[in-house]
mmCIF file of C-alpha atoms in Angstrom:
data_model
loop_
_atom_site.group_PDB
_atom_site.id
_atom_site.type_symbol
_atom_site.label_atom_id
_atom_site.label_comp_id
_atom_site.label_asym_id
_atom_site.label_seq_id
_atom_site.Cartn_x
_atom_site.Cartn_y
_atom_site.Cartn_z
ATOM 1 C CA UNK A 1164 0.000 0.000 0.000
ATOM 2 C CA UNK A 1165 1.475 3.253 -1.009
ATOM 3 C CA UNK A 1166 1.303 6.194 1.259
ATOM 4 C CA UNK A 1167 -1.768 8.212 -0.722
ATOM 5 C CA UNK A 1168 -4.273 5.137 0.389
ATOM 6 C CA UNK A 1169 -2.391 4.640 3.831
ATOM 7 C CA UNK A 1170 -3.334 7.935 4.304
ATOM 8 C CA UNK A 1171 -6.824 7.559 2.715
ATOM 9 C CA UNK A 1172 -7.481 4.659 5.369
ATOM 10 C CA UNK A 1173 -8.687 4.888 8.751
ATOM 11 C CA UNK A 1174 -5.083 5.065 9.885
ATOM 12 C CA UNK A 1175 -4.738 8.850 9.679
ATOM 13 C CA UNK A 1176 -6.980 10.135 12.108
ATOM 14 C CA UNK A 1177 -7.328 13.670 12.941
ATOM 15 C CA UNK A 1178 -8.735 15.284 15.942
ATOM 16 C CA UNK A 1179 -9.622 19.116 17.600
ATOM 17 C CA UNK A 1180 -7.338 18.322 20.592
ATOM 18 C CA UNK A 1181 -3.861 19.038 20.502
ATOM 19 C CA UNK A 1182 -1.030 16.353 21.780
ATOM 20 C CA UNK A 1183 -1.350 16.912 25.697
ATOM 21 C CA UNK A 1184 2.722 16.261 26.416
ATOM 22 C CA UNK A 1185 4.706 18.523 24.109
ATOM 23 C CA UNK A 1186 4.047 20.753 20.652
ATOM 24 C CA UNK A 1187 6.550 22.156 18.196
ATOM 25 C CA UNK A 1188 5.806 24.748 15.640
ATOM 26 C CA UNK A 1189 8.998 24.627 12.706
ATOM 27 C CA UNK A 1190 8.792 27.893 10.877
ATOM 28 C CA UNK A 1191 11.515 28.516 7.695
ATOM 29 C CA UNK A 1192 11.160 24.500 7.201
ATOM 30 C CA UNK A 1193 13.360 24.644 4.394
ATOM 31 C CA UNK A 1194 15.812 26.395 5.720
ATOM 32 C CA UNK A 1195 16.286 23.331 8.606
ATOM 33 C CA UNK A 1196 16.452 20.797 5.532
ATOM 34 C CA UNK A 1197 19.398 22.583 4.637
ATOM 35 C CA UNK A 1198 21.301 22.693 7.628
ATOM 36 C CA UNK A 1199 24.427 21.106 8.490
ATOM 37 C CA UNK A 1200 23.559 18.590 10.590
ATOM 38 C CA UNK A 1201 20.083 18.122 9.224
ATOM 39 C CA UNK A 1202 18.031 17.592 11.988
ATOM 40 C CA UNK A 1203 16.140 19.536 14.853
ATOM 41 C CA UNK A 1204 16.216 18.441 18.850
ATOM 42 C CA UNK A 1205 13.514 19.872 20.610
ATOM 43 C CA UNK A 1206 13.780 21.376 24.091
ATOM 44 C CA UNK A 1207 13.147 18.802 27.430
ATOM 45 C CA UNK A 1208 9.238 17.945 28.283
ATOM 46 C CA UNK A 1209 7.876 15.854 31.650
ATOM 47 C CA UNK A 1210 5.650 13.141 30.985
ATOM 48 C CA UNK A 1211 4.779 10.643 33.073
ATOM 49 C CA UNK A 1212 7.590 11.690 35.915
ATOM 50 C CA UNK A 1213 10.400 10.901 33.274
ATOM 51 C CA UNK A 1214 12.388 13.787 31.083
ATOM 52 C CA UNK A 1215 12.135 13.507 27.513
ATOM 53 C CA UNK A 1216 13.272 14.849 23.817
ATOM 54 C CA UNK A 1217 12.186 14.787 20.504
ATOM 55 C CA UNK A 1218 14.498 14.465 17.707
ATOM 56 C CA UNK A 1219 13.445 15.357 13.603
ATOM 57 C CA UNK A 1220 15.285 14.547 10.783
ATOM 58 C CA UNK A 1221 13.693 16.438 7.780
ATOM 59 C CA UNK A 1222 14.929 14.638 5.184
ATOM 60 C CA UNK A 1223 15.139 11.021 6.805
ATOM 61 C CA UNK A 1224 17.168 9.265 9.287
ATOM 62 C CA UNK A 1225 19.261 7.761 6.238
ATOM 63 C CA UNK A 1226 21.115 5.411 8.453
ATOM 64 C CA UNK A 1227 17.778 3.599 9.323
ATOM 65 C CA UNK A 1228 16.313 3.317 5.977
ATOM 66 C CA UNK A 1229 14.175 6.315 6.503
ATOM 67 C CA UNK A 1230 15.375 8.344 3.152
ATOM 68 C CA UNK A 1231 12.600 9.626 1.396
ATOM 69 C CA UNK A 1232 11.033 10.298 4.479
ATOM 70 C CA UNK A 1233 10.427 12.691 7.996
ATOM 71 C CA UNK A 1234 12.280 10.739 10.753
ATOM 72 C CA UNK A 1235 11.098 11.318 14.787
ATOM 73 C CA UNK A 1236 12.439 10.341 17.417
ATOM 74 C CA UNK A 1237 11.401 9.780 21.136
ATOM 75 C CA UNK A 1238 14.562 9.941 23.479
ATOM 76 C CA UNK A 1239 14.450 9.876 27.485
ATOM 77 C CA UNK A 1240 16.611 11.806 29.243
ATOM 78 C CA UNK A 1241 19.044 11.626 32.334
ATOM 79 C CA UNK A 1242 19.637 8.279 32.782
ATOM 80 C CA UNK A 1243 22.421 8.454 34.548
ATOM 81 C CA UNK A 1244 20.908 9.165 38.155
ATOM 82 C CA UNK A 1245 18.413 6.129 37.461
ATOM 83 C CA UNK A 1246 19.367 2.199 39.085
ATOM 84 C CA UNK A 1247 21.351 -0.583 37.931
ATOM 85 C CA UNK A 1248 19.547 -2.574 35.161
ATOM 86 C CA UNK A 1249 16.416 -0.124 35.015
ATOM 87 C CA UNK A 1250 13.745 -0.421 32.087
ATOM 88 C CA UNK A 1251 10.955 2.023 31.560
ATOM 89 C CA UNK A 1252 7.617 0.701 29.881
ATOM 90 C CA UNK A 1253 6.517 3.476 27.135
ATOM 91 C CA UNK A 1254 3.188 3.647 24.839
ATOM 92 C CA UNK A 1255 3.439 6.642 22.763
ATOM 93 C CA UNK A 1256 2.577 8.603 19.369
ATOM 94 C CA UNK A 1257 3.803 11.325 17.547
ATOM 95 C CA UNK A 1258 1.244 13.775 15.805
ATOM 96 C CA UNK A 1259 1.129 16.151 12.929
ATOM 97 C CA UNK A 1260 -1.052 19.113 12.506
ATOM 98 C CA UNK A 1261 -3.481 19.783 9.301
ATOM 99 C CA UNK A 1262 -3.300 22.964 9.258
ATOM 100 C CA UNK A 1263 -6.358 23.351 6.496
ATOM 101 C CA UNK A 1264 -8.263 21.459 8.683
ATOM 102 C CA UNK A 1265 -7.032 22.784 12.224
ATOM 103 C CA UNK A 1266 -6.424 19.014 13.338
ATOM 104 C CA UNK A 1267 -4.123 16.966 15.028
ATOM 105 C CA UNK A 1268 -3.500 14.219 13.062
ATOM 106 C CA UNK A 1269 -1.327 10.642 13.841
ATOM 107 C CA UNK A 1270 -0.118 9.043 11.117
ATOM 108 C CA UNK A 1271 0.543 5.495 12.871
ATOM 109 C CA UNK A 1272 -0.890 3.203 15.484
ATOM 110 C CA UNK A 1273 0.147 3.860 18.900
ATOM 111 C CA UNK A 1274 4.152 2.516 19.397
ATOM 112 C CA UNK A 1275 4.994 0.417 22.506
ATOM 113 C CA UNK A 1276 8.445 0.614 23.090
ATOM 114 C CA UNK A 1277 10.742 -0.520 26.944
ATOM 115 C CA UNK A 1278 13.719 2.228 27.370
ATOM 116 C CA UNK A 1279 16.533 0.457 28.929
ATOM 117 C CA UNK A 1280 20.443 1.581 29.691
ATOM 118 C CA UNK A 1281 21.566 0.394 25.707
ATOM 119 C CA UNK A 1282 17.950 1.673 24.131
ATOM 120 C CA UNK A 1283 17.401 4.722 25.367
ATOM 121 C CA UNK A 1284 15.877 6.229 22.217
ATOM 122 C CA UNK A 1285 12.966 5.017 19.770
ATOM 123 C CA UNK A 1286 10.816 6.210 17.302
ATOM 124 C CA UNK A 1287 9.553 6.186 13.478
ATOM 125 C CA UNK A 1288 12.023 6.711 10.791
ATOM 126 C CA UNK A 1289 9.313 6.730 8.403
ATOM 127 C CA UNK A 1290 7.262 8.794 10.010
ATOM 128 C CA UNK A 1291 5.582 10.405 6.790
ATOM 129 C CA UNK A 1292 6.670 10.608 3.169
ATOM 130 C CA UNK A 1293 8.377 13.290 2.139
ATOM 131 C CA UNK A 1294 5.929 13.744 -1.079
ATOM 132 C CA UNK A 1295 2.750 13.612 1.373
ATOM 133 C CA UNK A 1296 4.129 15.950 3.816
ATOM 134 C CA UNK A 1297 5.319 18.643 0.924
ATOM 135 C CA UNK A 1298 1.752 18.545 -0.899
ATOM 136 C CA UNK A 1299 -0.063 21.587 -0.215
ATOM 137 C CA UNK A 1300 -3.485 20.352 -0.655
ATOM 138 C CA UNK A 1301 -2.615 18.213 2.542
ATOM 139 C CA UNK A 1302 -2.296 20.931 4.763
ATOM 140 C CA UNK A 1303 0.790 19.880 6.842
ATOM 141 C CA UNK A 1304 3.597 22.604 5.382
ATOM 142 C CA UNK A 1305 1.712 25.513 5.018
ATOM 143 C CA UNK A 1306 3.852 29.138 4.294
ATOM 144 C CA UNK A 1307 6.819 26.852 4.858
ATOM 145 C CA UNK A 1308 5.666 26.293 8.631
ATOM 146 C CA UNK A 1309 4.285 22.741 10.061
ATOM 147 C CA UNK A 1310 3.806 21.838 13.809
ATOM 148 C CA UNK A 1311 4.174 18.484 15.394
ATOM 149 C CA UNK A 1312 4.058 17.090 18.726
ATOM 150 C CA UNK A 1313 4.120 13.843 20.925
ATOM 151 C CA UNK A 1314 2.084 12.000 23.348
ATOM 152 C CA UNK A 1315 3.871 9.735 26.009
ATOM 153 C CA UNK A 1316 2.258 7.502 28.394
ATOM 154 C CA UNK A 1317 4.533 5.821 30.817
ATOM 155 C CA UNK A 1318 3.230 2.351 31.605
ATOM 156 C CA UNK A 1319 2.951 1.523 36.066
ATOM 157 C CA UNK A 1320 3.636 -2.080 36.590
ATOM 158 C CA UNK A 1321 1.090 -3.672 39.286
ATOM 159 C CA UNK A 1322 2.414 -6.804 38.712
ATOM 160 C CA UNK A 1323 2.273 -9.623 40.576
ATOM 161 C CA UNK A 1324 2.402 -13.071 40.284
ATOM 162 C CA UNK A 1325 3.177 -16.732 41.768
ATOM 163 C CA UNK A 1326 4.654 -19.997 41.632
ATOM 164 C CA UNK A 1327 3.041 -23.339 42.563
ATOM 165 C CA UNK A 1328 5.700 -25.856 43.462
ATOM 166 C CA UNK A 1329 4.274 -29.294 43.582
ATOM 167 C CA UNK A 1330 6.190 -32.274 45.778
ATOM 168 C CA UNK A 1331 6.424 -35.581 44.548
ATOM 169 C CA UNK A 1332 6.482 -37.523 48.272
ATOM 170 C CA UNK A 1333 5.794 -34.837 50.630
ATOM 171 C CA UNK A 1334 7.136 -35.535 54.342
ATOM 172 C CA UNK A 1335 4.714 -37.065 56.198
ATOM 173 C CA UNK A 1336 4.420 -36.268 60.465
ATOM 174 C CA UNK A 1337 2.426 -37.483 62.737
ATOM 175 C CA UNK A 1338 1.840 -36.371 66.051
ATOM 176 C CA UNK A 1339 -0.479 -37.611 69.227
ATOM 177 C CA UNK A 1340 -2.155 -35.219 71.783
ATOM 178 C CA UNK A 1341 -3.079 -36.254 75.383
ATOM 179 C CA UNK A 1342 -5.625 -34.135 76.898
ATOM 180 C CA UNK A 1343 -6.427 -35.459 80.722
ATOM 181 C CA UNK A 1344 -9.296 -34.442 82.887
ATOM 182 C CA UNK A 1345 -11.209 -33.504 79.767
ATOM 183 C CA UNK A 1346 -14.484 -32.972 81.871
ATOM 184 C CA UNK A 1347 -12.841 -30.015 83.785
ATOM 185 C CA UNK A 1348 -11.585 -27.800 80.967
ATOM 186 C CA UNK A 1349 -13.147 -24.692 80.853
ATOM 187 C CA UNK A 1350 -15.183 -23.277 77.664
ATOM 188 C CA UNK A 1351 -11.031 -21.799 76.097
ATOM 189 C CA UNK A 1352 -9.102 -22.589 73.464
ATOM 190 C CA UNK A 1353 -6.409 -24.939 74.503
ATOM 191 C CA UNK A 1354 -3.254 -25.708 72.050
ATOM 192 C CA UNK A 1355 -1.219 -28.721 71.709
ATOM 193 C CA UNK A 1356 2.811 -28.604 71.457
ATOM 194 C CA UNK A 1357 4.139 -27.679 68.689
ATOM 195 C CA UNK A 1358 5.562 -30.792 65.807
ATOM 196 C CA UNK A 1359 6.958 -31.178 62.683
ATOM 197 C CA UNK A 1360 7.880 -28.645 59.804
ATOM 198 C CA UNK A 1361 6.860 -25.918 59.330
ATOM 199 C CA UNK A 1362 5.565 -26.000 63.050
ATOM 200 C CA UNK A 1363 2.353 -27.506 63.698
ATOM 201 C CA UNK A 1364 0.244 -27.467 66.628
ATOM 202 C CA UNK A 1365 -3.599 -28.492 67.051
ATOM 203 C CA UNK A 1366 -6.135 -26.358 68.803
ATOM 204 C CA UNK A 1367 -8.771 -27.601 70.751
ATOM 205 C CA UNK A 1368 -11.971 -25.641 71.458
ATOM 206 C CA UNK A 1369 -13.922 -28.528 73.885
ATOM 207 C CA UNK A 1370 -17.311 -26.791 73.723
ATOM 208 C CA UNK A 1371 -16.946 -25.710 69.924
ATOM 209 C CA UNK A 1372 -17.325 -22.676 67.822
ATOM 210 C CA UNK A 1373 -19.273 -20.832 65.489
ATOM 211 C CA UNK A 1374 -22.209 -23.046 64.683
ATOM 212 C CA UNK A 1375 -20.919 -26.021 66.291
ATOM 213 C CA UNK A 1376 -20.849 -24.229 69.545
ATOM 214 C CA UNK A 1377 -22.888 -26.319 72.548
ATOM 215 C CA UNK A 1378 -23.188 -29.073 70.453
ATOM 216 C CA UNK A 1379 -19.574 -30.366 69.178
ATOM 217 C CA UNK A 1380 -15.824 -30.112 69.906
ATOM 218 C CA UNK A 1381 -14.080 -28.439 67.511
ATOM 219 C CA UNK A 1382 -10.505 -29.481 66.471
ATOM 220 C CA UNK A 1383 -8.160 -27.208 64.321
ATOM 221 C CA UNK A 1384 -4.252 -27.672 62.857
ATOM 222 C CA UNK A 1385 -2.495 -24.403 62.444
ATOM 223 C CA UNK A 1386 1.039 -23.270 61.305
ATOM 224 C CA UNK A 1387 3.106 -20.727 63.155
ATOM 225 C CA UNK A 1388 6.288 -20.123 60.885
ATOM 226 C CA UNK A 1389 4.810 -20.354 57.543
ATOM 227 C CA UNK A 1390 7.401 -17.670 55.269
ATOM 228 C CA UNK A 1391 5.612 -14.387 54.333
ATOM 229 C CA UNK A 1392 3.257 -14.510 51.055
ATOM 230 C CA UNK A 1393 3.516 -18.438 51.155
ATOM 231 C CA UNK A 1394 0.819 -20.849 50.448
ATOM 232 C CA UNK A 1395 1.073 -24.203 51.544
ATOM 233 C CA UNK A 1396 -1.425 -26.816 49.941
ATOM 234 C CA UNK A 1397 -1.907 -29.861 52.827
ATOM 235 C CA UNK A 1398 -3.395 -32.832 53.244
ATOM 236 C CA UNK A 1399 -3.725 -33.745 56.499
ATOM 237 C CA UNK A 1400 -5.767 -36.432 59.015
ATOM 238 C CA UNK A 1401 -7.848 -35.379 62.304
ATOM 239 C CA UNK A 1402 -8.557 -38.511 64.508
ATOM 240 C CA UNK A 1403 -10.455 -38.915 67.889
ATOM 241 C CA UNK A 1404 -9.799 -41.781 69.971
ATOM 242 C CA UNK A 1405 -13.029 -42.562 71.872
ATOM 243 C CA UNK A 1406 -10.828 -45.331 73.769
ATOM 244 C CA UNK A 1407 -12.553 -48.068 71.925
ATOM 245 C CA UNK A 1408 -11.879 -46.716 67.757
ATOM 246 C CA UNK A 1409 -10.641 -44.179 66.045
ATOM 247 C CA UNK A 1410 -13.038 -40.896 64.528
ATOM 248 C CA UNK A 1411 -11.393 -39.783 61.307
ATOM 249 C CA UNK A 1412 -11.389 -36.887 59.457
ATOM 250 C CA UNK A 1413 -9.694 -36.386 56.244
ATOM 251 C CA UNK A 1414 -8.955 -32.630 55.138
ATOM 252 C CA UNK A 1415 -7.458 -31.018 52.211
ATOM 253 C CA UNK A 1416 -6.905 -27.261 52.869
ATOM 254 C CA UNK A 1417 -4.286 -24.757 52.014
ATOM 255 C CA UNK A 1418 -3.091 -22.474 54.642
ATOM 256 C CA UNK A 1419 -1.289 -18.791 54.643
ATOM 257 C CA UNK A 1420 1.380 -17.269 55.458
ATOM 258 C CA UNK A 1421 -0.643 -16.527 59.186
ATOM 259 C CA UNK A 1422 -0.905 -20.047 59.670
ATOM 260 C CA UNK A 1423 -4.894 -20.522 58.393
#
């Protein structure tokens, strides 16, 4: 697709608003084409708590293929105060004003780029034909002036995330709990010794809680050094000896870092 019906599509988009981080008006234009170094570097803008620059090359960035072309470039700033191995997440678009129309129009989809300490510049080296840009019917050089301006939107991490480790042949514990003169314990919570890894202990409420409360005894296992933002998944077995069998209960639960 050639640049007339890239343009003609739904790609170039104009709108009333102008770019809401930074706007340059070039006036002479043709007198920047024919400077010596051949391109402009605008002055610093904030966006999104980070210092940035915009470098134009009027006639391409001929080292990137961009001959032919207007070159931009998006370049963050003083790095050097910033920590070891730093990256910055970046979503942003350059813009180009119709100046028959009075719009602000982008010429490309939105560019999602990560700054880092060897990549601390990116951009478009084809941002828009030089053909297109120099037609006056288009609007965008008009008395030899055009403006142009950027958009930047630094992306927040909220990451987070987790990893499930899975054991083959878990360790397996066991531990017995003696409580004498059952009939005199008062209506507490009473707590066994501690056993095993991470430490274990069982909790005894003898006239229940919650619903069961009156009616049953209620018998807990809790951990007391499980490591912060840990999960452990745990099978584990709750018996009762009424002196003649055992009362079993078979649990699966997963319990905290607070031990629940």
């Amino acid at each position: 697709m050639d640049i007339q019906k890239f343009i003609e599509s739904s790609i170039l988009r104009g709108r009333d608003a102008p770019p809401s981080h930074y706007l340059f008006k070039i006036e002479s234009f043709s007198l920047l084409d024919r400077a010596p170094l051949r391109k402009y570097t605008s002055d610093y803008f904030e966006a999104g708590g980070y210092r940035w620059r915009i470098t134009l090359y009027p006639s391409g960035d001929k080292l990137n293929d961009g001959e032919g072309h207007i070159s931009i470039y998006l370049e963050l700033m003083v790095t050097d105060s910033f920590s070891f191995g730093w990256e910055v997440d970046v979503v942003f678009n350059f813009f180009i004003m119709n100046q028959l129309q009075n719009k602000y129009v982008v010429v490309q989809d939105w560019i999602e780029k990560r700054y880092h300490t060897m990549k601390t510049e990116w951009g478009n080296p084809k941002f828009l034909d030089l053909e297109t840009f120099h037609n006056p019917l288009k609007g965008y050089l008009v008395d030899d002036t055009c403006v142009l301006g950027a958009e930047v939107f630094v992306v927040r991490s909220s990451f987070k995330g987790e990893c499930l480790s899975m054991v083959k042949e878990p360790a397996t514990c066991f531990h017995s709990w003696k409580v004498n003169s059952f009939s005199t314990l008062a209506d507490s919570n009473y707590t066994s010794q501690s056993f095993g890894s991470p430490k274990w202990y069982l909790s005894l409420q003898p006239y229940g809680v919650a619903e069961a409360k009156g009616s049953h005894i209620s018998l807990y296992i809790a951990a007391s050094d499980v490591p912060p933002n840990t999960k452990l998944f745990v099978n584990f077995i709750l018996r009762l000896k009424d002196q003649y069998q055992w009362n079993r209960k078979d649990v699966f639960h997963q319990f905290n870092s607070r031990g629940v």
